[in-house]
PDB file of C-alpha atoms in Angstrom:
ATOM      1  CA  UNK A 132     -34.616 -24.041 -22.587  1.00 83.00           C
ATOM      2  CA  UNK A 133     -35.368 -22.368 -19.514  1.00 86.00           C
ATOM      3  CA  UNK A 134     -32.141 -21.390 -16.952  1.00 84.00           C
ATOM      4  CA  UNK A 135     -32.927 -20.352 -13.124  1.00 88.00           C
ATOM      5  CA  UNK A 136     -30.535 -18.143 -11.824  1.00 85.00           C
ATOM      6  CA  UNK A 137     -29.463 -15.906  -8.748  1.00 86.00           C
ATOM      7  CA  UNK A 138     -27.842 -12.533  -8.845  1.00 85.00           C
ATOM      8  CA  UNK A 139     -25.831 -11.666  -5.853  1.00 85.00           C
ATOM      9  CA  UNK A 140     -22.976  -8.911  -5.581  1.00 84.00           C
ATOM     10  CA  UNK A 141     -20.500 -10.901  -6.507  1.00 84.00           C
ATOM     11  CA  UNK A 142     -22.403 -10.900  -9.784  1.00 84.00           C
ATOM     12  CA  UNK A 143     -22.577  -7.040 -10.073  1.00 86.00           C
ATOM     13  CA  UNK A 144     -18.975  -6.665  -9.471  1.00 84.00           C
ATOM     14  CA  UNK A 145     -18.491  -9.135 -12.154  1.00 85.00           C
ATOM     15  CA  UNK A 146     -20.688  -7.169 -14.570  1.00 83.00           C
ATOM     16  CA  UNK A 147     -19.191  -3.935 -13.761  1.00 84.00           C
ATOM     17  CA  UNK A 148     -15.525  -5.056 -14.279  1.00 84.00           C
ATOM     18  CA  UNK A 149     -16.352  -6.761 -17.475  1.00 83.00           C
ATOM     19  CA  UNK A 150     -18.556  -3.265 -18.792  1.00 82.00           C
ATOM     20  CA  UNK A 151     -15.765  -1.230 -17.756  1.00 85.00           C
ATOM     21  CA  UNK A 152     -12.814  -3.674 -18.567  1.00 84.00           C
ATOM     22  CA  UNK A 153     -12.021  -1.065 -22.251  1.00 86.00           C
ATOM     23  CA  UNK A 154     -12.007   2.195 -19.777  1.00 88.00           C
ATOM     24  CA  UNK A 155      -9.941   0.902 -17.251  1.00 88.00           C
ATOM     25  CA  UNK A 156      -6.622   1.984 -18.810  1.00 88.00           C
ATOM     26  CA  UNK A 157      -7.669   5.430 -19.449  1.00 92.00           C
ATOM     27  CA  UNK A 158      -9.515   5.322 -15.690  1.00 91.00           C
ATOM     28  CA  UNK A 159      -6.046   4.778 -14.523  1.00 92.00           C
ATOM     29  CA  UNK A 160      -4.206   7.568 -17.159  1.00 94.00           C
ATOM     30  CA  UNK A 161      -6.725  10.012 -15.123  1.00 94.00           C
ATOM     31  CA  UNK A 162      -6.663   8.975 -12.001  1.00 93.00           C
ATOM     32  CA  UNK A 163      -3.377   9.275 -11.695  1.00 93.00           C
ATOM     33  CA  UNK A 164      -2.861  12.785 -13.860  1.00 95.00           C
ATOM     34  CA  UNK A 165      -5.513  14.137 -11.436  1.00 94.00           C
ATOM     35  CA  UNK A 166      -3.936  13.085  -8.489  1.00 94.00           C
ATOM     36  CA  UNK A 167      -0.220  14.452  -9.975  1.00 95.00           C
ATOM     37  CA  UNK A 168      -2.343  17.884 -10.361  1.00 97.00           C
ATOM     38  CA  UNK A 169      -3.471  18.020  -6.884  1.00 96.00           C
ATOM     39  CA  UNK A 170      -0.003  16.974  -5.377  1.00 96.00           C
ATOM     40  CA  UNK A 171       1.118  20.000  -7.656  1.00 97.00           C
ATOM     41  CA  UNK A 172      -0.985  22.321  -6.238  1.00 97.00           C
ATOM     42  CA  UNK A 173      -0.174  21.458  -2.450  1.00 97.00           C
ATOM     43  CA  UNK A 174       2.926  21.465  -3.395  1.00 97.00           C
ATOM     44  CA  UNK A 175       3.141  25.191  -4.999  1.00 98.00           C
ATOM     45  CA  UNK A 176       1.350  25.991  -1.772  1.00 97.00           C
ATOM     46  CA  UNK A 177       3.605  24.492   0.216  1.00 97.00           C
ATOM     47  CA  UNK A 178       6.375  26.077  -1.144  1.00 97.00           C
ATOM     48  CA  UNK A 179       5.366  29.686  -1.137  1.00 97.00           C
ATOM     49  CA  UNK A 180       3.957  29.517   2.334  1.00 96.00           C
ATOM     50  CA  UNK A 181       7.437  27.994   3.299  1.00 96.00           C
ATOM     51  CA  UNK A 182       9.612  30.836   1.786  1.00 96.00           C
ATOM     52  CA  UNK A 183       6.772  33.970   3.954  1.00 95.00           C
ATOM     53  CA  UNK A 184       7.293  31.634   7.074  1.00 94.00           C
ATOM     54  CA  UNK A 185       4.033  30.473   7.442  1.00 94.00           C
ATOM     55  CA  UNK A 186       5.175  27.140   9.450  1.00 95.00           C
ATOM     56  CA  UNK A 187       1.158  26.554  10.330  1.00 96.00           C
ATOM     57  CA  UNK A 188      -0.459  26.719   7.005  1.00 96.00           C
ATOM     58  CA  UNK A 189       2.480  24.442   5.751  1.00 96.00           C
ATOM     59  CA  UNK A 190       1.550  21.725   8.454  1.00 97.00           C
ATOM     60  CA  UNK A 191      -2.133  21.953   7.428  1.00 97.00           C
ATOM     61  CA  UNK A 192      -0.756  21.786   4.089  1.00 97.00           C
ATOM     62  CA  UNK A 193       1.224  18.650   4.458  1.00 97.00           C
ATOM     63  CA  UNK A 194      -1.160  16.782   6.658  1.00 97.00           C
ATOM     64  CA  UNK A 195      -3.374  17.510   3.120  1.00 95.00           C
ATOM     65  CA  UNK A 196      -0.817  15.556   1.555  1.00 95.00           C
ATOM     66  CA  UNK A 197      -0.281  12.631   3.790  1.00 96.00           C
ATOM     67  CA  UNK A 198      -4.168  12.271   4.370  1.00 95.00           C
ATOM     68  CA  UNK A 199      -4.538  11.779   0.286  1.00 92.00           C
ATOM     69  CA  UNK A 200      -2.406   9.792  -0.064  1.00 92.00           C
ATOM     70  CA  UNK A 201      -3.366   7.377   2.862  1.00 92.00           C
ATOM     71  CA  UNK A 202      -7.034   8.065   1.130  1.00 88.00           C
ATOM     72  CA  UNK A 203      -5.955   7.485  -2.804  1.00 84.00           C
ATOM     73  CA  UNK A 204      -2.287   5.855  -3.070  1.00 84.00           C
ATOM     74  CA  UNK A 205      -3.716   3.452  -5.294  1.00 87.00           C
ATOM     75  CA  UNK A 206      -6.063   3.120  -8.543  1.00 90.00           C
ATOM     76  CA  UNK A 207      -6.525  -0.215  -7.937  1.00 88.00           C
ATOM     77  CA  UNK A 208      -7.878   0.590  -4.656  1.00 88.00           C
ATOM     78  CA  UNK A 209      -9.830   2.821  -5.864  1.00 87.00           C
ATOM     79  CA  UNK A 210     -11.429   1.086  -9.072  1.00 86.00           C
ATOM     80  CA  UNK A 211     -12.517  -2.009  -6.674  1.00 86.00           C
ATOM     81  CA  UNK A 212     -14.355   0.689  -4.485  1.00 87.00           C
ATOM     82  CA  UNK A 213     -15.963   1.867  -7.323  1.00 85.00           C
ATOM     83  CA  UNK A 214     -17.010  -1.570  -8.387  1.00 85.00           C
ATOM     84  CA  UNK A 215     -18.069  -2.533  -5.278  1.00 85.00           C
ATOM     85  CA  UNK A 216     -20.098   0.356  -4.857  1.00 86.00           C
ATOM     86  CA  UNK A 217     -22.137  -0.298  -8.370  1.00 83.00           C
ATOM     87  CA  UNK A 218     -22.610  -3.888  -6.919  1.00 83.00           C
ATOM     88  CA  UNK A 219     -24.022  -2.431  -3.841  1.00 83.00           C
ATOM     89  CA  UNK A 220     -26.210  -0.371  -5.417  1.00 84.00           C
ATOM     90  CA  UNK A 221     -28.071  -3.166  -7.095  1.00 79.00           C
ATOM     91  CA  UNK A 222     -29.850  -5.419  -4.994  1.00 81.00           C
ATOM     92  CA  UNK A 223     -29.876  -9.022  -5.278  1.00 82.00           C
ATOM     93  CA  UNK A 224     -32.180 -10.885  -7.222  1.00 85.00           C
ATOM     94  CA  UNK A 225     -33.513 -14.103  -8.792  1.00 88.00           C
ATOM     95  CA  UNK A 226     -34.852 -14.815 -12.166  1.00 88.00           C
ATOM     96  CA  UNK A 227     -35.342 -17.293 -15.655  1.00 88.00           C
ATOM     97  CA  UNK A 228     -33.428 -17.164 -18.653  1.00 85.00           C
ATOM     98  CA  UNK A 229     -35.915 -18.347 -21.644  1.00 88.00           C
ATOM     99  CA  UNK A 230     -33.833 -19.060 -24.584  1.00 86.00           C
ATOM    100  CA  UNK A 231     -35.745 -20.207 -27.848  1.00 88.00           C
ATOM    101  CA  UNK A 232     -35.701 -19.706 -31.621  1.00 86.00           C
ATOM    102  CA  UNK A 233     -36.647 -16.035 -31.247  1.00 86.00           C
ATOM    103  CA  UNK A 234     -33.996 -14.782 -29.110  1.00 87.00           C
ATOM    104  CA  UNK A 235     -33.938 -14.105 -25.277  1.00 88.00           C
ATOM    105  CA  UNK A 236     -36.268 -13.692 -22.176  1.00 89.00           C
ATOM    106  CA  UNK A 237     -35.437 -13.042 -19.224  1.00 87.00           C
ATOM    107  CA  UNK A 238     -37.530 -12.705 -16.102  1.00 89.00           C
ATOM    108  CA  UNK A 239     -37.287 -11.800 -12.738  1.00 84.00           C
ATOM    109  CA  UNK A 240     -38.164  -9.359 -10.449  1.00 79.00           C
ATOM    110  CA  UNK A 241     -41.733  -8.744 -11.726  1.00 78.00           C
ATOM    111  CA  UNK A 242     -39.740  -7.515 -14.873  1.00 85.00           C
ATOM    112  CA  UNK A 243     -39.232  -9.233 -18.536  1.00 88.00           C
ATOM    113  CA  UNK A 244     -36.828  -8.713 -21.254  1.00 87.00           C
ATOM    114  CA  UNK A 245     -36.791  -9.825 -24.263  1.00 90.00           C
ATOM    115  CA  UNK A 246     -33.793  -9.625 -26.637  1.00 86.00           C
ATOM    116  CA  UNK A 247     -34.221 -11.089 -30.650  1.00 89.00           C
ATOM    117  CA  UNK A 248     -30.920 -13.234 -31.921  1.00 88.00           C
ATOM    118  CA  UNK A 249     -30.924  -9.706 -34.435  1.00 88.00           C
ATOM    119  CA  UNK A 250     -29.977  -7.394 -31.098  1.00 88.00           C
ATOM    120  CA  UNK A 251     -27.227  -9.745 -29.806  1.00 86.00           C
ATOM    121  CA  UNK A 252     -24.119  -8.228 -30.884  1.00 86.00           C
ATOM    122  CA  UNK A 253     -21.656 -11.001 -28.372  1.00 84.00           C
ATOM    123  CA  UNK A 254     -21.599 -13.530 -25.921  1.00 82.00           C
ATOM    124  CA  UNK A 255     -18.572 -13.413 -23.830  1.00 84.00           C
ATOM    125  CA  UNK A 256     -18.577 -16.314 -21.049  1.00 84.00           C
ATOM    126  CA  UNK A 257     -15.982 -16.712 -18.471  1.00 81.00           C
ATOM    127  CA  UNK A 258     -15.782 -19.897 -15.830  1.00 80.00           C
ATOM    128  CA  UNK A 259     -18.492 -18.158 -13.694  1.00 78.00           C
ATOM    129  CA  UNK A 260     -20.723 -15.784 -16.041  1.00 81.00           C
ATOM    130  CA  UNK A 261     -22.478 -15.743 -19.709  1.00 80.00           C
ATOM    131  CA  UNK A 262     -22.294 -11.891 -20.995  1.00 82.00           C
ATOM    132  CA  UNK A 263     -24.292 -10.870 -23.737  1.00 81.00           C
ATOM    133  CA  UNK A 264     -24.507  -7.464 -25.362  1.00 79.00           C
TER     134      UNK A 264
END
């Protein structure tokens, strides 16, 4: 059975939500520790430049804080950036999916794969893809 089929970046951000769906919750654990860190920081700094009097360095200081935060208030935000720059990095393509008694083939792109039944550890399908790994 031969399948045609079309890659496009809705594809790749597909891909790269369902390759990264197990990392996600420590993504987010570290995303947000990281940004608690650097709040820390500007905040220490804040502080002591506050108590010498240093009225200038805390505005620079603060307008840190407020551009961050504009930049990074969310991990959500920030993991569909992510995604959608690995699906921009890919360009689009079309190819065939060869599926026989000997495993898969797939071609496209002046590239083939082939994959025996023995190197398929799952197929994971959702209403719009096939994964297989």
């Amino acid at each position: 059975m031969e399948i045609k089929y079309q890659l496009g970046t809705a594809d790749f951000f597909a891909w790269y939500e369902h390759l990264q769906a197990k990392q996600k919750g420590r993504s987010r654990e570290d995303y947000y520790r990281q940004t608690l860190w650097y709040l820390g920081v500007l905040a220490l700094a804040i502080y002591v430049s506050a108590k010498h009097e240093e009225h200038f360095v805390v505005s620079i200081l603060l307008a840190l804080v407020l551009f961050y935060l504009w930049q990074n208030w969310s991990f959500e935000k920030s993991w569909r950036m992510a995604a959608e720059q690995y699906s921009n990095l890919v360009p689009a393509s079309t190819g065939t999916l060869s599926i026989d008694g000997h495993g898969l083939t797939s071609t496209g792109d002046g590239v083939t794969t082939r994959l025996n039944w023995d190197a398929v550890e799952a197929v994971e399908t959702t209403s719009d893809h096939v994964f297989v790994r």
